[in-house]
Each structure stands twice: as structure tokens, then as C-alpha cells.
mmCIF file of C-alpha atoms in Angstrom:
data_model
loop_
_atom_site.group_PDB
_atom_site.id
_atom_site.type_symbol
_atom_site.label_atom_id
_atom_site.label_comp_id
_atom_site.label_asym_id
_atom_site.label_seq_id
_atom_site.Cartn_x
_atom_site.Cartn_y
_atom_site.Cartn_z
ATOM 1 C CA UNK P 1 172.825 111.119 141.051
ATOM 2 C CA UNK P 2 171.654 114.752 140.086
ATOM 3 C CA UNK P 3 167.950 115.559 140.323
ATOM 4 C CA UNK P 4 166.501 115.245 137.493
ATOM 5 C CA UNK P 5 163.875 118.078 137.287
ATOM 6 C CA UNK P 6 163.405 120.237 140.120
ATOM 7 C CA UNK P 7 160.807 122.200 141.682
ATOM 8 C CA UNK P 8 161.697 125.462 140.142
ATOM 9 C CA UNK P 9 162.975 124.008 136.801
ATOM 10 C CA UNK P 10 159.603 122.046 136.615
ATOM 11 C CA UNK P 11 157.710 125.124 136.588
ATOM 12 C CA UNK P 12 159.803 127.044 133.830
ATOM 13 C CA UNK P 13 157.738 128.464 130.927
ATOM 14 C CA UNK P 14 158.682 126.451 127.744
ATOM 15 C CA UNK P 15 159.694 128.751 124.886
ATOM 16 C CA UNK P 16 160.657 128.475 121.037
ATOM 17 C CA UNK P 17 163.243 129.764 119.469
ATOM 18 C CA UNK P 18 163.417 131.082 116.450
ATOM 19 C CA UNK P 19 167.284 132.033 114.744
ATOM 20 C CA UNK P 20 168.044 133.991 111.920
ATOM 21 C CA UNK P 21 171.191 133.450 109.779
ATOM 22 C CA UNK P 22 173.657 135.851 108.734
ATOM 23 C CA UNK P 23 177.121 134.789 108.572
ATOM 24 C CA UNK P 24 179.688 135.859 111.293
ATOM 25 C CA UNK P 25 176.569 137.633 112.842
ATOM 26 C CA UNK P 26 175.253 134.364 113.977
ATOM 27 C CA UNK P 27 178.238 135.399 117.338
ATOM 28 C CA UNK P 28 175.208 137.500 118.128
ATOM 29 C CA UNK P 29 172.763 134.599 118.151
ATOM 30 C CA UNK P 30 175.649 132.976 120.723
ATOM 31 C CA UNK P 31 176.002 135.774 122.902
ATOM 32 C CA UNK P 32 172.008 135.656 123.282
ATOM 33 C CA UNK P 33 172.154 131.882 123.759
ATOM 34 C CA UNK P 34 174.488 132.340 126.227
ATOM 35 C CA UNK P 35 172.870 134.910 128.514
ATOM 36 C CA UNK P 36 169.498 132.917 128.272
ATOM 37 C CA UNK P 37 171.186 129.512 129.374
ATOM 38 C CA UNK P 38 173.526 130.789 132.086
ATOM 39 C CA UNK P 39 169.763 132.438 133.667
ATOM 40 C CA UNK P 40 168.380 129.525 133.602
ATOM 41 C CA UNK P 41 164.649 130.689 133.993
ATOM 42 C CA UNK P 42 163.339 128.834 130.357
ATOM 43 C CA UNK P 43 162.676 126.092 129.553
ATOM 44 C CA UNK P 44 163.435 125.183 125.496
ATOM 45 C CA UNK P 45 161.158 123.102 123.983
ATOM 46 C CA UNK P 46 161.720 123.655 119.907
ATOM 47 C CA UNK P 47 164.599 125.657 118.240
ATOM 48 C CA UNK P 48 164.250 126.609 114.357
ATOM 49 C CA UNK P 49 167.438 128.281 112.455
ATOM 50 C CA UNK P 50 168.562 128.896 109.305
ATOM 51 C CA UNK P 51 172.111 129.416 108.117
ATOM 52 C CA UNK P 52 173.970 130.274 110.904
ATOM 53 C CA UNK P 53 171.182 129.992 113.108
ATOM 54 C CA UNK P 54 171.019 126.529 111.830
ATOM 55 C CA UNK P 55 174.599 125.806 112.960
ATOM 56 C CA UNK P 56 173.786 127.309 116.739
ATOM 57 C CA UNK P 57 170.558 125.187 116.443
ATOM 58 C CA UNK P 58 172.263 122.623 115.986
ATOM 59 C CA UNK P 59 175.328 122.755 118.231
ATOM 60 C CA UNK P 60 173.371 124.216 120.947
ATOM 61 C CA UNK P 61 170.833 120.648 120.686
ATOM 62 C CA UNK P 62 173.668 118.835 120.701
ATOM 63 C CA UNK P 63 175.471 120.407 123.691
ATOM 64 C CA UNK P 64 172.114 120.286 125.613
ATOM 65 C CA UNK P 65 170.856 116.508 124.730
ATOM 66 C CA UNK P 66 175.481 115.713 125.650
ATOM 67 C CA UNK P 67 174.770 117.394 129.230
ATOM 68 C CA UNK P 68 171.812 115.743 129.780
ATOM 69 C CA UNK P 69 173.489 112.313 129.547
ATOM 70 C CA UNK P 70 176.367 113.799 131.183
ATOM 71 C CA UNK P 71 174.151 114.975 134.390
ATOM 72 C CA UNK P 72 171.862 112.134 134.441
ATOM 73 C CA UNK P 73 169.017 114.081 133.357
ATOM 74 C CA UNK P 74 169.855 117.334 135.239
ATOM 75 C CA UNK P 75 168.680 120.602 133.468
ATOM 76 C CA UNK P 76 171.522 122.734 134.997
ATOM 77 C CA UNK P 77 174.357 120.378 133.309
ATOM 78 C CA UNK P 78 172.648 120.616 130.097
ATOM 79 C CA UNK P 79 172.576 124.131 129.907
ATOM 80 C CA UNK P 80 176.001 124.488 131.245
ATOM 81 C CA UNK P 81 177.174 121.821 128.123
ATOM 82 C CA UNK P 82 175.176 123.282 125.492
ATOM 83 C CA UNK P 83 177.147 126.805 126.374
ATOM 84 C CA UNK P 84 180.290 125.321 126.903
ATOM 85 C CA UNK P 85 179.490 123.909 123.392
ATOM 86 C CA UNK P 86 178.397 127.210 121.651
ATOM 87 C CA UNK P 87 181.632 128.550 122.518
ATOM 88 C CA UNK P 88 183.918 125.406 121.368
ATOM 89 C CA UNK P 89 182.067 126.038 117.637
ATOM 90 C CA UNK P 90 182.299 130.002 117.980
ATOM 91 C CA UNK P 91 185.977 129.530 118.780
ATOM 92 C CA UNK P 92 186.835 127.057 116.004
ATOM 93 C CA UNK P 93 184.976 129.432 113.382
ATOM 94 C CA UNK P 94 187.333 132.388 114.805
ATOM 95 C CA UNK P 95 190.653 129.501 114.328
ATOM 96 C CA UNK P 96 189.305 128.470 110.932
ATOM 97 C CA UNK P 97 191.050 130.828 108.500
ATOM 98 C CA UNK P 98 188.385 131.374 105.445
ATOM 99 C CA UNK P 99 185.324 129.285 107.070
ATOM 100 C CA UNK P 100 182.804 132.102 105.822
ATOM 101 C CA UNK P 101 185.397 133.572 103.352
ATOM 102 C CA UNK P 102 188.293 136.306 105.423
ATOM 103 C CA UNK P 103 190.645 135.513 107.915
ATOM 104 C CA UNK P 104 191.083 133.243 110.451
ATOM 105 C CA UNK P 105 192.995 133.332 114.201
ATOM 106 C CA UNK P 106 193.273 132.289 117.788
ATOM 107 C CA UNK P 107 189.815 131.554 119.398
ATOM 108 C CA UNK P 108 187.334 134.172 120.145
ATOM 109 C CA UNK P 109 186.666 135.237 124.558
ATOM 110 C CA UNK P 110 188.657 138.232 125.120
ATOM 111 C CA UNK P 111 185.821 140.926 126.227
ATOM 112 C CA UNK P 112 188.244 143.726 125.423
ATOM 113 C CA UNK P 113 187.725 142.396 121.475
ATOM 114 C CA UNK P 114 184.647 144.991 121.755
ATOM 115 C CA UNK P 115 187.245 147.867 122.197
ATOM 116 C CA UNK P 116 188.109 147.664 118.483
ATOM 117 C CA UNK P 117 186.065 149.995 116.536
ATOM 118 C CA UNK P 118 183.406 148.137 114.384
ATOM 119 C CA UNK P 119 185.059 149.973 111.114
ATOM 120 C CA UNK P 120 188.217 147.862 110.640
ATOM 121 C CA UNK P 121 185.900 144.119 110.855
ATOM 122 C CA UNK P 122 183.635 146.158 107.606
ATOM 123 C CA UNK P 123 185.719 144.321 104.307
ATOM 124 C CA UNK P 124 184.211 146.719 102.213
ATOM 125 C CA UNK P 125 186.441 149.550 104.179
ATOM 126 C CA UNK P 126 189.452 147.596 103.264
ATOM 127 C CA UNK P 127 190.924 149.409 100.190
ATOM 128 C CA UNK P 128 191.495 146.515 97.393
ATOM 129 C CA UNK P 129 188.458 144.803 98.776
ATOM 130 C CA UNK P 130 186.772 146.265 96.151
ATOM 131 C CA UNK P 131 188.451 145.516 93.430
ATOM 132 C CA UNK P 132 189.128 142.024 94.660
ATOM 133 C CA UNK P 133 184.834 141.319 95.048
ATOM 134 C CA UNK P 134 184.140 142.796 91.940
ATOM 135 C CA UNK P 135 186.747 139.862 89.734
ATOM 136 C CA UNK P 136 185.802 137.171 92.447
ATOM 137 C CA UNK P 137 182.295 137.831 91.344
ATOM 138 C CA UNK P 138 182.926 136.691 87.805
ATOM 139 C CA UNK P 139 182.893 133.074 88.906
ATOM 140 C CA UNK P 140 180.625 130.806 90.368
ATOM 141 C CA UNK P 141 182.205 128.601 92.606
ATOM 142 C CA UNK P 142 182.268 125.272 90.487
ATOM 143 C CA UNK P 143 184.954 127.656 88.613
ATOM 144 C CA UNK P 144 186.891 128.877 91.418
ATOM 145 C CA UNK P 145 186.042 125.938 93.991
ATOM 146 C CA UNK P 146 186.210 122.584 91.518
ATOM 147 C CA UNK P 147 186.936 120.364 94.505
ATOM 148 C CA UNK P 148 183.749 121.947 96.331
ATOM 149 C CA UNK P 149 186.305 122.368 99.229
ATOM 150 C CA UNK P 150 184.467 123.496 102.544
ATOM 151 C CA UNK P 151 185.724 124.204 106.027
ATOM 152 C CA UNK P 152 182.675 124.441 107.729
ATOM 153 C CA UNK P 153 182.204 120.892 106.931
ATOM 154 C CA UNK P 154 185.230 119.643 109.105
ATOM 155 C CA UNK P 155 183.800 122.072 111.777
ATOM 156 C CA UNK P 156 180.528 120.627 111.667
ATOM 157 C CA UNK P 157 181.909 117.187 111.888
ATOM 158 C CA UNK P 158 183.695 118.055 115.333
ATOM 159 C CA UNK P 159 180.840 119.714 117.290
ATOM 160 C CA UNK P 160 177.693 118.254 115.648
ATOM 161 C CA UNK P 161 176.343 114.461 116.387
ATOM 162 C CA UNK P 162 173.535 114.089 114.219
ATOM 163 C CA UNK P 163 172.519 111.293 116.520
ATOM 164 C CA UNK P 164 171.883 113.779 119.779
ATOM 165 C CA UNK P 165 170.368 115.727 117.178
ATOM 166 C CA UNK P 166 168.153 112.776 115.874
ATOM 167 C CA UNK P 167 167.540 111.597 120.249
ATOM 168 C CA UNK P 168 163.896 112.502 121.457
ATOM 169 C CA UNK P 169 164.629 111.672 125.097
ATOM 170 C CA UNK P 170 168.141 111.749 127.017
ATOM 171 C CA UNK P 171 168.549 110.149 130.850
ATOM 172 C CA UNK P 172 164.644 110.627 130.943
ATOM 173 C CA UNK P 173 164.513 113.941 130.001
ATOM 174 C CA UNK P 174 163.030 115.891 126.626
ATOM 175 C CA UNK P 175 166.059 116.614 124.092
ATOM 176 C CA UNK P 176 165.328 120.227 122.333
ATOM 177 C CA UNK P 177 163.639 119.840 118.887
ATOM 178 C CA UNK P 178 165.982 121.092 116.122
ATOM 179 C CA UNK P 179 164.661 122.039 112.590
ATOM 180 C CA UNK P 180 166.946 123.412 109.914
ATOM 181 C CA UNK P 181 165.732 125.270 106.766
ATOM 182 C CA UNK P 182 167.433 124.756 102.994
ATOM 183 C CA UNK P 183 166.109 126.020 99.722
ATOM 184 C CA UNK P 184 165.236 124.017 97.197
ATOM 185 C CA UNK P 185 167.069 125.187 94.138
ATOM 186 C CA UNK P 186 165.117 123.579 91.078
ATOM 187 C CA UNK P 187 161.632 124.488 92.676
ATOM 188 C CA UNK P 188 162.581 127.819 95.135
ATOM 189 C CA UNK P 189 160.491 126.154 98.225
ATOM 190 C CA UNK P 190 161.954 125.988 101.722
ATOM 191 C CA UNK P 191 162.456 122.266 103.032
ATOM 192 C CA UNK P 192 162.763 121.540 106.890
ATOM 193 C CA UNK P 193 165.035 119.154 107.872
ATOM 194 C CA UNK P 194 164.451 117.320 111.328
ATOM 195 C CA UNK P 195 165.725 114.193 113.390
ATOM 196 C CA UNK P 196 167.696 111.308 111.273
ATOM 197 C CA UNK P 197 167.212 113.635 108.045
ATOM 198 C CA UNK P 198 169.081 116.186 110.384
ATOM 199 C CA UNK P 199 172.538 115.824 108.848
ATOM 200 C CA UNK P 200 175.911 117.672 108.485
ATOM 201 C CA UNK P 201 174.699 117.971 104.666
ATOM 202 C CA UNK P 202 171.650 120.030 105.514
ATOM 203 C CA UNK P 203 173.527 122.211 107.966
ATOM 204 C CA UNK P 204 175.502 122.842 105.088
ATOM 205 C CA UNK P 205 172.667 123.166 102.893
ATOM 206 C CA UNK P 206 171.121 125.651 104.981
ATOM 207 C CA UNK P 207 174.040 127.600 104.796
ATOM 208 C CA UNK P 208 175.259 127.357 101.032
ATOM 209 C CA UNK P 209 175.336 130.719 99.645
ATOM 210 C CA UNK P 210 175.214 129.931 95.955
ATOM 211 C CA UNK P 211 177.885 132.708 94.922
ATOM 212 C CA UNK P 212 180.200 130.744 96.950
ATOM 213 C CA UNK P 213 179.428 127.173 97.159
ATOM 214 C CA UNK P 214 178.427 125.051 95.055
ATOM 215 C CA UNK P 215 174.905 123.454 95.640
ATOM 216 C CA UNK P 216 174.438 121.113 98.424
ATOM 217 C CA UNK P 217 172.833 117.830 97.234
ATOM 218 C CA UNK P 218 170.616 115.565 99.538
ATOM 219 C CA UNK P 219 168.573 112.734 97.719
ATOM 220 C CA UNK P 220 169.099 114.405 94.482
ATOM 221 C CA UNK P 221 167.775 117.830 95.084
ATOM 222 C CA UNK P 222 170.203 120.550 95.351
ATOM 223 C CA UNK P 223 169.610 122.567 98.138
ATOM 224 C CA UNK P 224 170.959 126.613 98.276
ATOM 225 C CA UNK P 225 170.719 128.728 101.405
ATOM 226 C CA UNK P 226 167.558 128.673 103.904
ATOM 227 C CA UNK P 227 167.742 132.729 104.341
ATOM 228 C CA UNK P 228 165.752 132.425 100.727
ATOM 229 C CA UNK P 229 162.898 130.799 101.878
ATOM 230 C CA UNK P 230 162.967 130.862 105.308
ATOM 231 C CA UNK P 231 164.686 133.247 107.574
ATOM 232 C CA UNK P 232 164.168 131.103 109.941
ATOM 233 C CA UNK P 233 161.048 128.765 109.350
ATOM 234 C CA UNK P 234 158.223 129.431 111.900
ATOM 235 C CA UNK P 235 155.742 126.584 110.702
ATOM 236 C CA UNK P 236 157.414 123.526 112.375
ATOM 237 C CA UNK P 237 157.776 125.146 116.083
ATOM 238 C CA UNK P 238 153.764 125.848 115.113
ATOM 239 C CA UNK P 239 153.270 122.690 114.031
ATOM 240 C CA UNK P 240 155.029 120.548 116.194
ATOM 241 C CA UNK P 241 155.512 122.283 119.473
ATOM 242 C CA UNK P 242 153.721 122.618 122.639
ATOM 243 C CA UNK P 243 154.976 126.201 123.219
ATOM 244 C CA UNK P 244 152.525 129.497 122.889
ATOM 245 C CA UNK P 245 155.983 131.943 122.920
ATOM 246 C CA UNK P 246 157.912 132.165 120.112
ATOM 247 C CA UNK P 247 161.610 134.064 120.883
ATOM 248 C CA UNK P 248 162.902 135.847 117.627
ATOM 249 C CA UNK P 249 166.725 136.412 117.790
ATOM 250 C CA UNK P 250 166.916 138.831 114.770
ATOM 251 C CA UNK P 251 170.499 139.801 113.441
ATOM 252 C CA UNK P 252 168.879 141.025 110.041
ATOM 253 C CA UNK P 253 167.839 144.704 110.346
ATOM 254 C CA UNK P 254 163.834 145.289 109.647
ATOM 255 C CA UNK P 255 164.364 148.924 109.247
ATOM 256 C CA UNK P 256 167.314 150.677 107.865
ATOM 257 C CA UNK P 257 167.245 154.308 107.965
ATOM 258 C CA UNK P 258 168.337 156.750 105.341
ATOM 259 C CA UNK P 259 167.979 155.634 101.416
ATOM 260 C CA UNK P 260 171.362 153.565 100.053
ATOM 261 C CA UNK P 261 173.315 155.507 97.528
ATOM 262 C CA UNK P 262 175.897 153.411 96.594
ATOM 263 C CA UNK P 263 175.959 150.460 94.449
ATOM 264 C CA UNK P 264 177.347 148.350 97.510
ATOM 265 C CA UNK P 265 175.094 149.886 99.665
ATOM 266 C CA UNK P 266 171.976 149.218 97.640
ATOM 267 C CA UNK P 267 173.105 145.686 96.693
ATOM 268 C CA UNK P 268 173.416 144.879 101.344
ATOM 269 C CA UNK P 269 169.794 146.536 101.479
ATOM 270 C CA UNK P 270 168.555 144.603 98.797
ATOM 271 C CA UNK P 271 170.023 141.296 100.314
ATOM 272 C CA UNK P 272 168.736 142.730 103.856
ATOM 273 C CA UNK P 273 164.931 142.687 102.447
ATOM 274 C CA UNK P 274 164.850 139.415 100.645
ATOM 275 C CA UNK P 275 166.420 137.377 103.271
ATOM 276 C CA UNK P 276 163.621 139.317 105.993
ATOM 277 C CA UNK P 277 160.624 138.435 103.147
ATOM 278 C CA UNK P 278 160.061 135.302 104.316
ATOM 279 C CA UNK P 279 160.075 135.749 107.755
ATOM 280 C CA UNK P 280 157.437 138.695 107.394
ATOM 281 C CA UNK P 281 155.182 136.807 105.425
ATOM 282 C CA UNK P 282 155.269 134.374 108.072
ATOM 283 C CA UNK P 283 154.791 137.205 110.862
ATOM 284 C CA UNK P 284 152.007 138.715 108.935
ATOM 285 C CA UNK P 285 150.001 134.829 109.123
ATOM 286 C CA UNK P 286 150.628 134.260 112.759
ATOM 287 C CA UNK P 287 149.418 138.370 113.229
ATOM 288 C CA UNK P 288 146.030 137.587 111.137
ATOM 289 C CA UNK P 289 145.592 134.471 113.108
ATOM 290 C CA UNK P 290 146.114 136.352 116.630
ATOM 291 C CA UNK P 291 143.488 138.607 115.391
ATOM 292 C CA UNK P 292 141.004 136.770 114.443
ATOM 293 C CA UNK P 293 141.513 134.352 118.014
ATOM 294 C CA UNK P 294 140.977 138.051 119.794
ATOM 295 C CA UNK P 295 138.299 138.115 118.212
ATOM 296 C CA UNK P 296 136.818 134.959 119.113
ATOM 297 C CA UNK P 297 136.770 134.157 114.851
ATOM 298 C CA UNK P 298 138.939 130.804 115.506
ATOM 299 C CA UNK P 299 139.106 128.275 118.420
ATOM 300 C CA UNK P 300 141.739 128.756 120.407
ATOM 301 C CA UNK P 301 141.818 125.326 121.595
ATOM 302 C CA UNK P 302 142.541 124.552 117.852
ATOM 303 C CA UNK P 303 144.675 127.407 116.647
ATOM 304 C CA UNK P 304 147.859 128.788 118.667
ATOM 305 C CA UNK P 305 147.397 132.276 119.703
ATOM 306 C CA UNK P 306 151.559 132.644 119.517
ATOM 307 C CA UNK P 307 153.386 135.440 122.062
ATOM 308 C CA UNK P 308 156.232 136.805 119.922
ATOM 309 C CA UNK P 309 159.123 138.089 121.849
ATOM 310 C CA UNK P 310 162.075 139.640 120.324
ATOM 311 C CA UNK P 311 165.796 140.305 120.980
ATOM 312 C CA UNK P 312 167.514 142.500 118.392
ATOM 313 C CA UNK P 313 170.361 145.188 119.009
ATOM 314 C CA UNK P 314 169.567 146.875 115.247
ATOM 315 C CA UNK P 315 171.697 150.543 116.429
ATOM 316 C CA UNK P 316 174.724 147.955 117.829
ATOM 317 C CA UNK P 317 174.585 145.845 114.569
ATOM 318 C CA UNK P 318 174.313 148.882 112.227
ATOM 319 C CA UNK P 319 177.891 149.387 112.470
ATOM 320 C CA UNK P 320 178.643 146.231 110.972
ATOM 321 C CA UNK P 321 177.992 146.020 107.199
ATOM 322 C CA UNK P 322 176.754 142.990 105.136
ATOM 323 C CA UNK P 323 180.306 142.681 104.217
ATOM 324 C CA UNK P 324 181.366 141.781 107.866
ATOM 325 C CA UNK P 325 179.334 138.752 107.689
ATOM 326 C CA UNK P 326 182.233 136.915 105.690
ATOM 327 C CA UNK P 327 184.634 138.127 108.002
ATOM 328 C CA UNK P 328 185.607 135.513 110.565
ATOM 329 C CA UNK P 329 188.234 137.545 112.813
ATOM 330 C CA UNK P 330 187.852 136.427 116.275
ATOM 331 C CA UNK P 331 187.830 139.757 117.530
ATOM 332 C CA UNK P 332 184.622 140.347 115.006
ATOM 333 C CA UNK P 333 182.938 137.010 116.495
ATOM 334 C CA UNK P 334 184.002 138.446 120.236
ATOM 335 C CA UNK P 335 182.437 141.798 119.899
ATOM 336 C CA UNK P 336 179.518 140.234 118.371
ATOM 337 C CA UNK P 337 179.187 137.743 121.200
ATOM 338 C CA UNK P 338 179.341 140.817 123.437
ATOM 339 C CA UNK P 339 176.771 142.493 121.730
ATOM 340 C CA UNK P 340 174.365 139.497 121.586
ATOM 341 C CA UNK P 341 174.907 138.806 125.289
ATOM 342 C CA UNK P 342 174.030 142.206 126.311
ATOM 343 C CA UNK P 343 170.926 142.192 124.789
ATOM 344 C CA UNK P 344 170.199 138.826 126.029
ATOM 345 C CA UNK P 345 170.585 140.212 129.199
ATOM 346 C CA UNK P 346 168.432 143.505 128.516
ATOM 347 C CA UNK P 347 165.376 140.867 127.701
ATOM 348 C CA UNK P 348 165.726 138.863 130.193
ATOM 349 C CA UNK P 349 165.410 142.123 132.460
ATOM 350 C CA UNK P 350 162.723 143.450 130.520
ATOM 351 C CA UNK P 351 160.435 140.762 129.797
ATOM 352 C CA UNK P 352 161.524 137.155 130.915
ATOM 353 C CA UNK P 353 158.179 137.585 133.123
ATOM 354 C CA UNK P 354 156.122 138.208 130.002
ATOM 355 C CA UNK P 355 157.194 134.475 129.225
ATOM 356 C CA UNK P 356 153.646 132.296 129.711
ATOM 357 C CA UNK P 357 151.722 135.964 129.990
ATOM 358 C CA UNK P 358 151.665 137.778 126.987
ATOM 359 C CA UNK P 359 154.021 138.658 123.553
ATOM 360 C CA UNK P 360 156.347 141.816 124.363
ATOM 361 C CA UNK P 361 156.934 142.094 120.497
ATOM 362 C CA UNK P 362 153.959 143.508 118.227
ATOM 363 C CA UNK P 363 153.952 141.618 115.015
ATOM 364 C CA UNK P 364 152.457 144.826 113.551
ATOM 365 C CA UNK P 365 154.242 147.432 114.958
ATOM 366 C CA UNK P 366 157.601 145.970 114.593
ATOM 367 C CA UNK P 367 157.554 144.199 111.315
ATOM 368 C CA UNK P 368 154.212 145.176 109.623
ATOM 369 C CA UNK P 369 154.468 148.867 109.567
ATOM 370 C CA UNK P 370 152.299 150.003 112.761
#
């Protein structure tokens, strides 16, 4: 039987994670995954995500509590499952034609994808895109969509099992803490779903942009998209884990140089800030409270002093436009994954070490204005 825990796993740093949503973009969010379970060096004790972050949340949980019953408790096999399971969903989103609204094909992994130039993936380059957007945008989607038909809910059903998901322990071991944000529509406020009231309806709650789905309802409230109120939710990895770092996979742009002149333009930069408000308010809380522990103002014994760490690839993602993120061409999701992966990599270089030592993100500098 496999070890269980070994010497060097046993002394890995536990880390949060923290993943924003964004559409197709969440392939970015897998190619960080990826690099940070193939190294192997951290531990994961609590991941929070919203959207698609929600769905690699919860995919990635569920491949990592499946290896640990696999392996008999071993670490390795879990992390090897959870990636082998992030790429399963990744691929079936590039097969699934229309899952986040264009195209569909054969499964995302060739690394040439990334050869393509970033243009052609941008829907709003497409000539009749246009005009196509502008009378789609006359419905809502209980006009267009009466059925409520949704293909990320047959995706869902073949990589997610809400009952990993809902698992505290596997073969002995720790199972990773998944919480999923949704937006309440009647009252605006975020609601975190966790354990049994993790279920394929709140991934798809998280997710339900309400121009093109129709509300997701979970013991009558209707839930819209978690980017609203929570891009992704920090409180529950304070709240209810052990972990002082906090890594931020951000796929939405904090800063955007250069004003937007174009209605399109204006309308992506508009979406950009409102789905970042959230997660800046909560930035600017955990910031005041990191202060004020400095300063010996609050017990730190009572109050987490949180080390922020960040991976972001803003000047490789700038290419892409907000319209991209309903494009679901596997060589999109492939150059993404690239992306993501890379800078997975670059962190790990950079600051893996920082991990149980200090933040390598300022809250202020990077999100707060210096």
C-alpha cells in the first residue's frame, strides 16, 4: 500500500486558493492548477471559485478526494487524479459545441494551439458578430432558451460527484475544502455553497450569466452569477481554514491601460470593474486588518494576518477580449492552458519559498492604488 503522507509531503506549507471566473478564461486557472500539482511542493487545504473557477474548484476537489481513494491515501496519486481530471473537463468544454455560447471541437492538448494568433479566438473581430450580439441581445433567455437547455449541466454531471465534494476525509487523509459563490437575485448578496449543499445546481448557479440563462433556482431563491458578488469569495477560506496564504489566480485584469473608446470596448471595461468590485472590497478588509496586526492593534492569535500571493499573466491575457470568454474553441482553451501554466511555473520559481514566510503580492500596491 502507498505511504500515506511522507516526510517531505508532511512538511508542505498549506495554502488557499482563491479562483476567479471568467468564461473560457477559466483554461488559465487549469494551466495554473496544473503546474502547481505536477510540483508538488503545496499542500491545499481550502479552494474558493466562482464561475468558472467554481467549476475547476470543483473538478479539481473531486479529482483530488478520487486519487486519494485511488492511492490509499497517497498525496502524489491525488494530485496526479485531480490533473488528469482538470484536463478530462477542459477537454469536454473544448468537444461541447456552444457550452459557454461559440463553437465546439476535438479536445483541447496540442501545445502548438498557442501558435494561432490570439486575434481570430476575439468574436468581436468576426465580421457579423456584431450584428448578430446586438439582435441576440433583445432577448432574455426565457425567450430564446424556453426549455432552459444547458450543456454545462451534462458536463458537470460527468466530472463532478457532489459526494467527493461533500467527503471531509478520504483513505485517512484531508479532502480539499470547496466553496462556490452564487448571487442572490431578489436580494443582490453573495451565498456560499459548501459540502452536501455543494451541488451541480450551484455550480451552475455560480455560473448563470443572466443574459443567457435563465436563473438558477435552489430552495426557492434564484441564484445569478457569483462574479456579482463575489469574484471569488475570500470570507470562507478566512473563516474556515487553517491556512495564513491565500493564492489569487486572477484572469480579470485590475488595470487596463489606455481609456475605451468604443461602445464594445467600454461595455468589456465596465464588466471588467464590476466583476473585480467585490474582490477589492474584500482585499481592501484583509489589507486594513494586516495593518492594524503590524501594528500590534489586533491579536494575532485571534485575527489572521493573511500572505496574499498572486499569479496573473494581465500583458498575455490582454490579447484576448471579453468576447473570447464565450468562445469555447479548443485551440482558445489550449493557448489559454499554455498561458496559465507558464505563469504557474514563473511563481513557483519566484516565490513558492515565500509560501509559510511572507505575502509576495501587496494588497495595496497591486489592487489598492499604491
Amino acid at each position: 500500500m502507498p505511504n500515506r503522507q511522507t516526510a517531505a509531503t508532511a512538511t508542505i506549507p498549506p495554502i488557499d486558493l482563491a479562483l476567479q471566473g471568467g468564461g473560457s478564461h477559466g483554461a488559465f486557472t487549469w494551466g495554473v492548477l496544473d503546474a502547481l500539482l505536477e510540483d508538488g511542493r503545496l499542500a491545499f487545504d481550502g479552494v474558493s471559485g466562482t464561475s468558472a473557477g467554481a467549476m475547476n474548484a470543483a473538478v479539481l476537489g473531486c479529482g483530488y478526494a478520487r486519487g486519494l481513494a485511488q492511492g490509499g491515501g497517497d498525496l502524489t496519486v491525488a494530485r496526479g487524479e485531480a490533473r488528469r481530471a482538470l484536463r478530462a473537463f477542459w477537454s469536454d468544454i473544448g468537444g461541447a459545441s456552444g457550452c459557454f455560447g461559440v463553437h465546439g471541437g476535438s479536445a483541447a492538448g496540442s501545445s502548438a494551439a498557442s501558435a494561432w494568433p490570439a486575434w481570430m479566438f476575439n468574436l468581436d473581430s468576426w465580421p457579423m458578430y456584431g450584428v448578430w450580439n446586438s439582435w441576440w441581445q433583445q432577448f432574455s433567455p426565457y425567450q430564446f432558451n424556453p426549455l432552459n437547455v444547458n450543456p454545462l449541466r451534462d458536463i458537470l454531471l460527468r466530472h463532478v460527484d457532489p459526494a467527493l465534494l461533500a467527503a471531509d476525509t478520504v483513505a485517512g487523509q484531508p479532502t480539499l475544502k470547496v466553496f462556490v459563490t452564487a448571487t442572490s437575485v431578489s436580494t443582490g448578496a453573495p451565498k456560499v455553497f459548501q459540502g452536501a449543499a455543494l451541488t451541480i445546481e450551484a455550480l451552475l448557479a455560480s455560473a448563470c450569466l443572466p443574459n443567457m440563462f435563465q436563473s438558477v433556482v435552489i430552495d426557492g431563491e434564484a441564484y445569478w452569477d457569483g462574479g456579482y458578488a463575489g469574484n471569488p469569495a475570500l470570507w470562507p477560506l478566512v473563516d474556515q481554514t487553517q491556512s495564513l496564504d491565500l493564492l489569487l489566480v486572477q484572469i480579470n485584469p485590475a488595470v487596463r491601460p489606455g481609456v475605451p473608446t468604443t461602445a464594445t470596448e467600454i461595455a468589456d471595461r465596465v464588466n471588467e470593474i464590476t466583476f473585480n468590485a467585490s474582490l477589492v472590497a474584500q482585499l481592501r478588509a484583509i489589507e486594513f486588518v494586516q495593518r492594524l496586526v503590524d501594528r500590534h492593534a489586533l491579536d494575532e492569535q485571534e485575527y489572521k494576518n493573511l500572505r496574499l500571493h498572486r499569479v496573473a499573466d494581465e500583458a498575455g491575457l490582454a490579447a484576448y477580449d471579453a468576447s473570447s470568454k464565450l468562445n469555447t474553441d479548443p485551440r482558445l482553451l489550449d493557448a489559454l492552458f499554455h498561458l496559465g501554466r507558464g505563469a504557474g511555473e514563473r511563481w513557483l520559481a519566484e516565490h513558492a519559498a515565500d509560501v509559510g514566510q511572507r505575502g509576495s503580492t501587496s494588497i495595496r500596491q497591486a489592487f489598492l492604488g499604491g
